[in-house]
Amino acid sequence: MLVASHWRGDDERAAFLRSTHSQACGFFDSVFGPGYNAAHADHLHLDRRRAYFLDGAELRSVSVGRLADVETAFAMTVHKSQGSEFAHVVLVLPPDNATVLTRELVYTGITRAKAALTLVAKDGHRLVEASRRLTQRLSGLGTLLNSEVIQHRPAAGN
């Protein structure tokens, strides 16, 4: 039985396909078939992805298939995002005064956005605190570069 061949028919196969599609709506969040668009002309698409939104104090979920013009993505850390750009970035600052929240981290997060940025913070103080905190490097590289080993290298050609 082929969805593309039997979907629009009047026989038992068409009835079975349409019934399967209809009943799948009770089990899956997104159910697409030939009636949805040309891209689904030859198969049934069943999906459980959800988008979550705060509605006051309540969390509501919506099937991503019901959202128009939305591209799903996974969250990533600012560190992992280095070297990438995104049309819209949502930068979520920690609720407490975390030492990892530095000027450099916030700058990197903000500059990943090409067109839009949404900053989520408990209050405006988080951004101010971050702008005042500089990253402290503890790698030992500075000490090594200033050491006598590096300072007393032989001149080139000797």
mmCIF file of N, CA and C in Angstrom, residues 4-131:
data_model
loop_
_atom_site.group_PDB
_atom_site.id
_atom_site.type_symbol
_atom_site.label_atom_id
_atom_site.label_comp_id
_atom_site.label_asym_id
_atom_site.label_seq_id
_atom_site.Cartn_x
_atom_site.Cartn_y
_atom_site.Cartn_z
ATOM 1 N N ALA A 4 0.969 7.721 -1.543
ATOM 2 C CA ALA A 4 0.776 8.576 -2.721
ATOM 3 C C ALA A 4 -0.274 8.013 -3.673
ATOM 4 N N SER A 5 -0.335 6.684 -3.798
ATOM 5 C CA SER A 5 -1.270 6.055 -4.741
ATOM 6 C C SER A 5 -2.663 5.841 -4.171
ATOM 7 N N HIS A 6 -2.757 5.598 -2.875
ATOM 8 C CA HIS A 6 -4.033 5.161 -2.305
ATOM 9 C C HIS A 6 -4.722 6.180 -1.407
ATOM 10 N N TRP A 7 -4.089 7.295 -1.107
ATOM 11 C CA TRP A 7 -4.662 8.289 -0.190
ATOM 12 C C TRP A 7 -6.000 8.818 -0.667
ATOM 13 N N ARG A 8 -6.108 9.187 -1.926
ATOM 14 C CA ARG A 8 -7.298 9.853 -2.464
ATOM 15 C C ARG A 8 -8.365 8.892 -2.997
ATOM 16 N N GLY A 9 -8.114 7.593 -2.901
ATOM 17 C CA GLY A 9 -9.078 6.625 -3.433
ATOM 18 C C GLY A 9 -10.326 6.483 -2.581
ATOM 19 N N ASP A 10 -11.232 5.626 -3.051
ATOM 20 C CA ASP A 10 -12.485 5.356 -2.336
ATOM 21 C C ASP A 10 -12.532 3.933 -1.803
ATOM 22 N N ASP A 11 -11.439 3.201 -1.928
ATOM 23 C CA ASP A 11 -11.448 1.803 -1.509
ATOM 24 C C ASP A 11 -11.031 1.643 -0.048
ATOM 25 N N GLU A 12 -10.887 0.399 0.374
ATOM 26 C CA GLU A 12 -10.533 0.103 1.764
ATOM 27 C C GLU A 12 -9.137 0.613 2.135
ATOM 28 N N ARG A 13 -8.207 0.578 1.191
ATOM 29 C CA ARG A 13 -6.855 1.055 1.474
ATOM 30 C C ARG A 13 -6.855 2.555 1.778
ATOM 31 N N ALA A 14 -7.591 3.318 1.018
ATOM 32 C CA ALA A 14 -7.677 4.766 1.253
ATOM 33 C C ALA A 14 -8.350 5.035 2.593
ATOM 34 N N ALA A 15 -9.398 4.310 2.893
ATOM 35 C CA ALA A 15 -10.094 4.487 4.169
ATOM 36 C C ALA A 15 -9.157 4.157 5.333
ATOM 37 N N PHE A 16 -8.354 3.093 5.169
ATOM 38 C CA PHE A 16 -7.406 2.710 6.204
ATOM 39 C C PHE A 16 -6.360 3.814 6.423
ATOM 40 N N LEU A 17 -5.792 4.346 5.360
ATOM 41 C CA LEU A 17 -4.787 5.400 5.479
ATOM 42 C C LEU A 17 -5.355 6.640 6.155
ATOM 43 N N ARG A 18 -6.533 7.061 5.753
ATOM 44 C CA ARG A 18 -7.135 8.258 6.344
ATOM 45 C C ARG A 18 -7.524 8.015 7.798
ATOM 46 N N SER A 19 -7.969 6.823 8.114
ATOM 47 C CA SER A 19 -8.307 6.484 9.499
ATOM 48 C C SER A 19 -7.045 6.456 10.369
ATOM 49 N N THR A 20 -5.979 5.882 9.839
ATOM 50 C CA THR A 20 -4.701 5.853 10.566
ATOM 51 C C THR A 20 -4.218 7.266 10.830
ATOM 52 N N HIS A 21 -4.279 8.114 9.829
ATOM 53 C CA HIS A 21 -3.875 9.513 9.961
ATOM 54 C C HIS A 21 -4.712 10.207 11.029
ATOM 55 N N SER A 22 -6.007 10.025 10.966
ATOM 56 C CA SER A 22 -6.922 10.677 11.908
ATOM 57 C C SER A 22 -6.682 10.198 13.344
ATOM 58 N N GLN A 23 -6.531 8.895 13.526
ATOM 59 C CA GLN A 23 -6.339 8.353 14.873
ATOM 60 C C GLN A 23 -4.958 8.693 15.435
ATOM 61 N N ALA A 24 -3.981 8.886 14.570
ATOM 62 C CA ALA A 24 -2.636 9.248 15.027
ATOM 63 C C ALA A 24 -2.645 10.599 15.728
ATOM 64 N N CYS A 25 -3.606 11.437 15.382
ATOM 65 C CA CYS A 25 -3.704 12.762 16.012
ATOM 66 C C CYS A 25 -3.873 12.651 17.527
ATOM 67 N N GLY A 26 -4.415 11.558 18.010
ATOM 68 C CA GLY A 26 -4.592 11.354 19.438
ATOM 69 C C GLY A 26 -3.325 10.907 20.153
ATOM 70 N N PHE A 27 -2.303 10.490 19.385
ATOM 71 C CA PHE A 27 -1.077 9.952 19.978
ATOM 72 C C PHE A 27 0.168 10.786 19.698
ATOM 73 N N PHE A 28 0.122 11.571 18.627
ATOM 74 C CA PHE A 28 1.287 12.363 18.236
ATOM 75 C C PHE A 28 0.918 13.838 18.223
ATOM 76 N N ASP A 29 1.930 14.679 18.429
ATOM 77 C CA ASP A 29 1.691 16.122 18.452
ATOM 78 C C ASP A 29 1.548 16.708 17.064
ATOM 79 N N SER A 30 2.297 16.195 16.114
ATOM 80 C CA SER A 30 2.236 16.675 14.730
ATOM 81 C C SER A 30 1.942 15.494 13.829
ATOM 82 N N VAL A 31 0.890 15.586 13.066
ATOM 83 C CA VAL A 31 0.523 14.535 12.125
ATOM 84 C C VAL A 31 0.257 15.201 10.776
ATOM 85 N N PHE A 32 1.117 14.909 9.806
ATOM 86 C CA PHE A 32 0.973 15.480 8.473
ATOM 87 C C PHE A 32 0.832 14.360 7.457
ATOM 88 N N GLY A 33 0.084 14.621 6.429
ATOM 89 C CA GLY A 33 -0.081 13.659 5.350
ATOM 90 C C GLY A 33 -0.276 14.394 4.036
ATOM 91 N N PRO A 34 -0.729 13.691 3.013
ATOM 92 C CA PRO A 34 -0.894 14.302 1.692
ATOM 93 C C PRO A 34 -1.805 15.530 1.679
ATOM 94 N N GLY A 35 -2.721 15.632 2.588
ATOM 95 C CA GLY A 35 -3.604 16.790 2.636
ATOM 96 C C GLY A 35 -2.943 18.036 3.195
ATOM 97 N N TYR A 36 -1.744 17.902 3.771
ATOM 98 C CA TYR A 36 -1.067 19.039 4.389
ATOM 99 C C TYR A 36 -0.329 19.884 3.356
ATOM 100 N N ASN A 37 0.586 19.264 2.605
ATOM 101 C CA ASN A 37 1.294 19.976 1.537
ATOM 102 C C ASN A 37 1.962 18.960 0.610
ATOM 103 N N ALA A 38 2.560 19.464 -0.471
ATOM 104 C CA ALA A 38 3.178 18.591 -1.468
ATOM 105 C C ALA A 38 4.347 17.794 -0.899
ATOM 106 N N ALA A 39 5.052 18.357 0.073
ATOM 107 C CA ALA A 39 6.198 17.665 0.660
ATOM 108 C C ALA A 39 5.787 16.387 1.381
ATOM 109 N N HIS A 40 4.530 16.291 1.794
ATOM 110 C CA HIS A 40 4.030 15.104 2.502
ATOM 111 C C HIS A 40 3.101 14.268 1.632
ATOM 112 N N ALA A 41 3.204 14.396 0.318
ATOM 113 C CA ALA A 41 2.296 13.714 -0.614
ATOM 114 C C ALA A 41 2.438 12.204 -0.586
ATOM 115 N N ASP A 42 3.607 11.703 -0.182
ATOM 116 C CA ASP A 42 3.823 10.258 -0.267
ATOM 117 C C ASP A 42 4.056 9.564 1.068
ATOM 118 N N HIS A 43 3.810 10.280 2.183
ATOM 119 C CA HIS A 43 4.033 9.644 3.486
ATOM 120 C C HIS A 43 3.228 10.343 4.584
ATOM 121 N N LEU A 44 3.126 9.657 5.714
ATOM 122 C CA LEU A 44 2.541 10.249 6.912
ATOM 123 C C LEU A 44 3.700 10.653 7.818
ATOM 124 N N HIS A 45 3.636 11.851 8.326
ATOM 125 C CA HIS A 45 4.687 12.382 9.196
ATOM 126 C C HIS A 45 4.110 12.471 10.608
ATOM 127 N N LEU A 46 4.706 11.759 11.554
ATOM 128 C CA LEU A 46 4.245 11.729 12.942
ATOM 129 C C LEU A 46 5.362 12.263 13.817
ATOM 130 N N ASP A 47 5.045 13.219 14.669
ATOM 131 C CA ASP A 47 6.086 13.888 15.434
ATOM 132 C C ASP A 47 5.595 14.234 16.834
ATOM 133 N N ARG A 48 6.503 14.206 17.806
ATOM 134 C CA ARG A 48 6.148 14.529 19.190
ATOM 135 C C ARG A 48 6.872 15.766 19.715
ATOM 136 N N ARG A 49 7.500 16.567 18.852
ATOM 137 C CA ARG A 49 8.217 17.752 19.332
ATOM 138 C C ARG A 49 7.240 18.801 19.837
ATOM 139 N N ARG A 50 7.617 19.466 20.939
ATOM 140 C CA ARG A 50 6.776 20.470 21.564
ATOM 141 C C ARG A 50 7.590 21.741 21.815
ATOM 142 N N ALA A 51 6.919 22.862 21.787
ATOM 143 C CA ALA A 51 7.514 24.142 22.182
ATOM 144 C C ALA A 51 6.821 24.556 23.475
ATOM 145 N N TYR A 52 7.568 25.165 24.391
ATOM 146 C CA TYR A 52 7.020 25.528 25.696
ATOM 147 C C TYR A 52 7.098 27.037 25.903
ATOM 148 N N PHE A 53 6.019 27.585 26.455
ATOM 149 C CA PHE A 53 5.917 29.016 26.687
ATOM 150 C C PHE A 53 5.358 29.270 28.074
ATOM 151 N N LEU A 54 5.857 30.322 28.714
ATOM 152 C CA LEU A 54 5.282 30.744 29.984
ATOM 153 C C LEU A 54 4.050 31.582 29.709
ATOM 154 N N ASP A 55 2.971 31.233 30.365
ATOM 155 C CA ASP A 55 1.723 31.991 30.281
ATOM 156 C C ASP A 55 1.404 32.398 31.714
ATOM 157 N N GLY A 56 1.911 33.566 32.122
ATOM 158 C CA GLY A 56 1.824 33.953 33.530
ATOM 159 C C GLY A 56 2.723 33.033 34.326
ATOM 160 N N ALA A 57 2.163 32.338 35.293
ATOM 161 C CA ALA A 57 2.925 31.392 36.097
ATOM 162 C C ALA A 57 2.814 29.974 35.548
ATOM 163 N N GLU A 58 2.014 29.786 34.516
ATOM 164 C CA GLU A 58 1.754 28.455 33.974
ATOM 165 C C GLU A 58 2.593 28.190 32.730
ATOM 166 N N LEU A 59 3.099 26.971 32.606
ATOM 167 C CA LEU A 59 3.867 26.562 31.445
ATOM 168 C C LEU A 59 2.923 25.862 30.468
ATOM 169 N N ARG A 60 2.880 26.345 29.234
ATOM 170 C CA ARG A 60 2.011 25.748 28.213
ATOM 171 C C ARG A 60 2.873 25.153 27.112
ATOM 172 N N SER A 61 2.417 24.040 26.547
ATOM 173 C CA SER A 61 3.153 23.435 25.439
ATOM 174 C C SER A 61 2.270 23.421 24.192
ATOM 175 N N VAL A 62 2.944 23.547 23.050
ATOM 176 C CA VAL A 62 2.271 23.568 21.758
ATOM 177 C C VAL A 62 3.085 22.695 20.815
ATOM 178 N N SER A 63 2.429 21.927 19.988
ATOM 179 C CA SER A 63 3.131 21.149 18.974
ATOM 180 C C SER A 63 3.843 22.104 18.029
ATOM 181 N N VAL A 64 5.110 21.833 17.725
ATOM 182 C CA VAL A 64 5.833 22.721 16.816
ATOM 183 C C VAL A 64 5.214 22.717 15.428
ATOM 184 N N GLY A 65 4.496 21.676 15.095
ATOM 185 C CA GLY A 65 3.816 21.630 13.807
ATOM 186 C C GLY A 65 2.696 22.644 13.687
ATOM 187 N N ARG A 66 2.231 23.144 14.811
ATOM 188 C CA ARG A 66 1.168 24.153 14.805
ATOM 189 C C ARG A 66 1.716 25.581 14.770
ATOM 190 N N LEU A 67 3.013 25.720 14.828
ATOM 191 C CA LEU A 67 3.643 27.043 14.808
ATOM 192 C C LEU A 67 4.138 27.349 13.405
ATOM 193 N N ALA A 68 3.721 28.466 12.859
ATOM 194 C CA ALA A 68 4.158 28.859 11.520
ATOM 195 C C ALA A 68 5.509 29.567 11.603
ATOM 196 N N ASP A 69 6.317 29.383 10.597
ATOM 197 C CA ASP A 69 7.594 30.091 10.454
ATOM 198 C C ASP A 69 8.493 29.957 11.676
ATOM 199 N N VAL A 70 8.554 28.767 12.246
ATOM 200 C CA VAL A 70 9.419 28.520 13.398
ATOM 201 C C VAL A 70 10.403 27.429 13.023
ATOM 202 N N GLU A 71 11.666 27.668 13.304
ATOM 203 C CA GLU A 71 12.695 26.672 13.086
ATOM 204 C C GLU A 71 13.154 26.181 14.444
ATOM 205 N N THR A 72 13.031 24.893 14.688
ATOM 206 C CA THR A 72 13.422 24.363 15.984
ATOM 207 C C THR A 72 14.937 24.269 16.081
ATOM 208 N N ALA A 73 15.450 24.395 17.281
ATOM 209 C CA ALA A 73 16.889 24.302 17.520
ATOM 210 C C ALA A 73 17.101 23.844 18.948
ATOM 211 N N PHE A 74 18.272 23.355 19.202
ATOM 212 C CA PHE A 74 18.628 22.967 20.547
ATOM 213 C C PHE A 74 19.374 24.117 21.205
ATOM 214 N N ALA A 75 19.294 24.186 22.500
ATOM 215 C CA ALA A 75 20.042 25.200 23.234
ATOM 216 C C ALA A 75 21.509 24.801 23.261
ATOM 217 N N MET A 76 22.380 25.797 23.301
ATOM 218 C CA MET A 76 23.800 25.521 23.438
ATOM 219 C C MET A 76 24.414 26.548 24.366
ATOM 220 N N THR A 77 25.535 26.197 24.926
ATOM 221 C CA THR A 77 26.227 27.125 25.817
ATOM 222 C C THR A 77 26.881 28.232 24.998
ATOM 223 N N VAL A 78 27.151 29.349 25.649
ATOM 224 C CA VAL A 78 27.849 30.446 24.974
ATOM 225 C C VAL A 78 29.209 29.946 24.492
ATOM 226 N N HIS A 79 29.879 29.157 25.319
ATOM 227 C CA HIS A 79 31.191 28.632 24.951
ATOM 228 C C HIS A 79 31.111 27.850 23.638
ATOM 229 N N LYS A 80 30.128 26.961 23.503
ATOM 230 C CA LYS A 80 29.961 26.158 22.287
ATOM 231 C C LYS A 80 29.565 27.009 21.095
ATOM 232 N N SER A 81 28.934 28.148 21.332
ATOM 233 C CA SER A 81 28.435 28.984 20.237
ATOM 234 C C SER A 81 29.525 29.827 19.587
ATOM 235 N N GLN A 82 30.710 29.871 20.173
ATOM 236 C CA GLN A 82 31.786 30.707 19.627
ATOM 237 C C GLN A 82 32.064 30.310 18.185
ATOM 238 N N GLY A 83 32.149 31.313 17.323
ATOM 239 C CA GLY A 83 32.374 31.077 15.903
ATOM 240 C C GLY A 83 31.097 30.911 15.111
ATOM 241 N N SER A 84 29.951 30.905 15.782
ATOM 242 C CA SER A 84 28.669 30.754 15.107
ATOM 243 C C SER A 84 27.887 32.051 15.156
ATOM 244 N N GLU A 85 26.943 32.187 14.229
ATOM 245 C CA GLU A 85 26.006 33.311 14.247
ATOM 246 C C GLU A 85 24.608 32.760 14.070
ATOM 247 N N PHE A 86 23.639 33.434 14.693
ATOM 248 C CA PHE A 86 22.250 33.027 14.608
ATOM 249 C C PHE A 86 21.399 34.268 14.391
ATOM 250 N N ALA A 87 20.308 34.134 13.651
ATOM 251 C CA ALA A 87 19.430 35.275 13.396
ATOM 252 C C ALA A 87 18.904 35.840 14.711
ATOM 253 N N HIS A 88 18.509 34.971 15.629
ATOM 254 C CA HIS A 88 17.952 35.403 16.917
ATOM 255 C C HIS A 88 18.595 34.582 18.019
ATOM 256 N N VAL A 89 19.143 35.258 18.989
ATOM 257 C CA VAL A 89 19.769 34.602 20.136
ATOM 258 C C VAL A 89 18.979 34.929 21.392
ATOM 259 N N VAL A 90 18.737 33.914 22.200
ATOM 260 C CA VAL A 90 18.155 34.109 23.528
ATOM 261 C C VAL A 90 19.270 33.805 24.517
ATOM 262 N N LEU A 91 19.710 34.826 25.230
ATOM 263 C CA LEU A 91 20.789 34.683 26.207
ATOM 264 C C LEU A 91 20.169 34.668 27.597
ATOM 265 N N VAL A 92 20.293 33.542 28.285
ATOM 266 C CA VAL A 92 19.703 33.370 29.610
ATOM 267 C C VAL A 92 20.808 33.482 30.648
ATOM 268 N N LEU A 93 20.719 34.494 31.498
ATOM 269 C CA LEU A 93 21.709 34.691 32.555
ATOM 270 C C LEU A 93 21.282 33.915 33.798
ATOM 271 N N PRO A 94 22.243 33.402 34.570
ATOM 272 C CA PRO A 94 21.879 32.643 35.774
ATOM 273 C C PRO A 94 21.193 33.542 36.800
ATOM 274 N N PRO A 95 20.312 32.960 37.619
ATOM 275 C CA PRO A 95 19.561 33.774 38.587
ATOM 276 C C PRO A 95 20.408 34.302 39.739
ATOM 277 N N ASP A 96 21.544 33.646 40.007
ATOM 278 C CA ASP A 96 22.395 34.110 41.098
ATOM 279 C C ASP A 96 23.642 34.779 40.531
ATOM 280 N N ASN A 97 24.464 35.304 41.393
ATOM 281 C CA ASN A 97 25.662 36.016 40.976
ATOM 282 C C ASN A 97 26.788 35.008 40.735
ATOM 283 N N ALA A 98 26.680 34.211 39.701
ATOM 284 C CA ALA A 98 27.651 33.159 39.412
ATOM 285 C C ALA A 98 28.964 33.755 38.928
ATOM 286 N N THR A 99 30.078 33.206 39.399
ATOM 287 C CA THR A 99 31.388 33.724 39.008
ATOM 288 C C THR A 99 31.681 33.493 37.531
ATOM 289 N N VAL A 100 31.025 32.542 36.914
ATOM 290 C CA VAL A 100 31.226 32.281 35.489
ATOM 291 C C VAL A 100 30.609 33.386 34.623
ATOM 292 N N LEU A 101 29.733 34.167 35.191
ATOM 293 C CA LEU A 101 29.068 35.246 34.463
ATOM 294 C C LEU A 101 30.005 36.450 34.381
ATOM 295 N N THR A 102 30.729 36.556 33.264
ATOM 296 C CA THR A 102 31.734 37.607 33.088
ATOM 297 C C THR A 102 31.389 38.493 31.901
ATOM 298 N N ARG A 103 32.096 39.610 31.819
ATOM 299 C CA ARG A 103 31.918 40.542 30.703
ATOM 300 C C ARG A 103 32.157 39.817 29.372
ATOM 301 N N GLU A 104 33.209 39.006 29.308
ATOM 302 C CA GLU A 104 33.549 38.309 28.071
ATOM 303 C C GLU A 104 32.469 37.305 27.669
ATOM 304 N N LEU A 105 31.907 36.604 28.644
ATOM 305 C CA LEU A 105 30.864 35.627 28.347
ATOM 306 C C LEU A 105 29.619 36.318 27.786
ATOM 307 N N VAL A 106 29.203 37.401 28.421
ATOM 308 C CA VAL A 106 28.026 38.131 27.948
ATOM 309 C C VAL A 106 28.292 38.733 26.571
ATOM 310 N N TYR A 107 29.469 39.295 26.367
ATOM 311 C CA TYR A 107 29.830 39.864 25.068
ATOM 312 C C TYR A 107 29.750 38.799 23.978
ATOM 313 N N THR A 108 30.312 37.639 24.247
ATOM 314 C CA THR A 108 30.288 36.547 23.265
ATOM 315 C C THR A 108 28.852 36.130 22.966
ATOM 316 N N GLY A 109 28.033 35.999 23.997
ATOM 317 C CA GLY A 109 26.635 35.623 23.782
ATOM 318 C C GLY A 109 25.885 36.646 22.951
ATOM 319 N N ILE A 110 26.073 37.906 23.252
ATOM 320 C CA ILE A 110 25.371 38.975 22.536
ATOM 321 C C ILE A 110 25.816 39.039 21.076
ATOM 322 N N THR A 111 27.095 38.880 20.833
ATOM 323 C CA THR A 111 27.604 39.021 19.467
ATOM 324 C C THR A 111 27.340 37.802 18.583
ATOM 325 N N ARG A 112 26.693 36.778 19.095
ATOM 326 C CA ARG A 112 26.268 35.643 18.259
ATOM 327 C C ARG A 112 25.010 36.014 17.465
ATOM 328 N N ALA A 113 24.287 37.050 17.894
ATOM 329 C CA ALA A 113 23.013 37.442 17.268
ATOM 330 C C ALA A 113 23.261 38.313 16.042
ATOM 331 N N LYS A 114 22.715 37.902 14.888
ATOM 332 C CA LYS A 114 22.836 38.708 13.676
ATOM 333 C C LYS A 114 21.747 39.770 13.600
ATOM 334 N N ALA A 115 20.533 39.445 14.050
ATOM 335 C CA ALA A 115 19.413 40.383 13.882
ATOM 336 C C ALA A 115 18.689 40.707 15.180
ATOM 337 N N ALA A 116 18.564 39.742 16.088
ATOM 338 C CA ALA A 116 17.759 39.973 17.293
ATOM 339 C C ALA A 116 18.369 39.263 18.495
ATOM 340 N N LEU A 117 18.213 39.888 19.640
ATOM 341 C CA LEU A 117 18.691 39.326 20.899
ATOM 342 C C LEU A 117 17.590 39.454 21.937
ATOM 343 N N THR A 118 17.338 38.371 22.649
ATOM 344 C CA THR A 118 16.442 38.401 23.805
ATOM 345 C C THR A 118 17.290 38.058 25.014
ATOM 346 N N LEU A 119 17.348 38.968 25.970
ATOM 347 C CA LEU A 119 18.130 38.767 27.186
ATOM 348 C C LEU A 119 17.166 38.411 28.306
ATOM 349 N N VAL A 120 17.397 37.257 28.930
ATOM 350 C CA VAL A 120 16.548 36.792 30.020
ATOM 351 C C VAL A 120 17.375 36.830 31.299
ATOM 352 N N ALA A 121 16.919 37.618 32.276
ATOM 353 C CA ALA A 121 17.641 37.740 33.540
ATOM 354 C C ALA A 121 16.654 37.972 34.667
ATOM 355 N N LYS A 122 17.037 37.555 35.858
ATOM 356 C CA LYS A 122 16.202 37.754 37.044
ATOM 357 C C LYS A 122 15.933 39.244 37.241
ATOM 358 N N ASP A 123 16.968 40.042 37.037
ATOM 359 C CA ASP A 123 16.834 41.497 37.133
ATOM 360 C C ASP A 123 17.997 42.137 36.399
ATOM 361 N N GLY A 124 17.990 43.444 36.255
ATOM 362 C CA GLY A 124 19.024 44.165 35.534
ATOM 363 C C GLY A 124 20.380 44.129 36.198
ATOM 364 N N HIS A 125 20.417 43.782 37.473
ATOM 365 C CA HIS A 125 21.683 43.751 38.201
ATOM 366 C C HIS A 125 22.620 42.669 37.668
ATOM 367 N N ARG A 126 22.078 41.573 37.128
ATOM 368 C CA ARG A 126 22.912 40.486 36.612
ATOM 369 C C ARG A 126 23.812 40.992 35.489
ATOM 370 N N LEU A 127 23.251 41.789 34.599
ATOM 371 C CA LEU A 127 24.031 42.319 33.482
ATOM 372 C C LEU A 127 25.096 43.295 33.971
ATOM 373 N N VAL A 128 24.756 44.121 34.938
ATOM 374 C CA VAL A 128 25.719 45.077 35.503
ATOM 375 C C VAL A 128 26.853 44.320 36.194
ATOM 376 N N GLU A 129 26.497 43.308 36.991
ATOM 377 C CA GLU A 129 27.516 42.513 37.687
ATOM 378 C C GLU A 129 28.444 41.834 36.683
ATOM 379 N N ALA A 130 27.873 41.293 35.620
ATOM 380 C CA ALA A 130 28.681 40.620 34.607
ATOM 381 C C ALA A 130 29.618 41.596 33.914
ATOM 382 N N SER A 131 29.151 42.803 33.645
ATOM 383 C CA SER A 131 29.991 43.780 32.940
ATOM 384 C C SER A 131 31.181 44.226 33.789
#
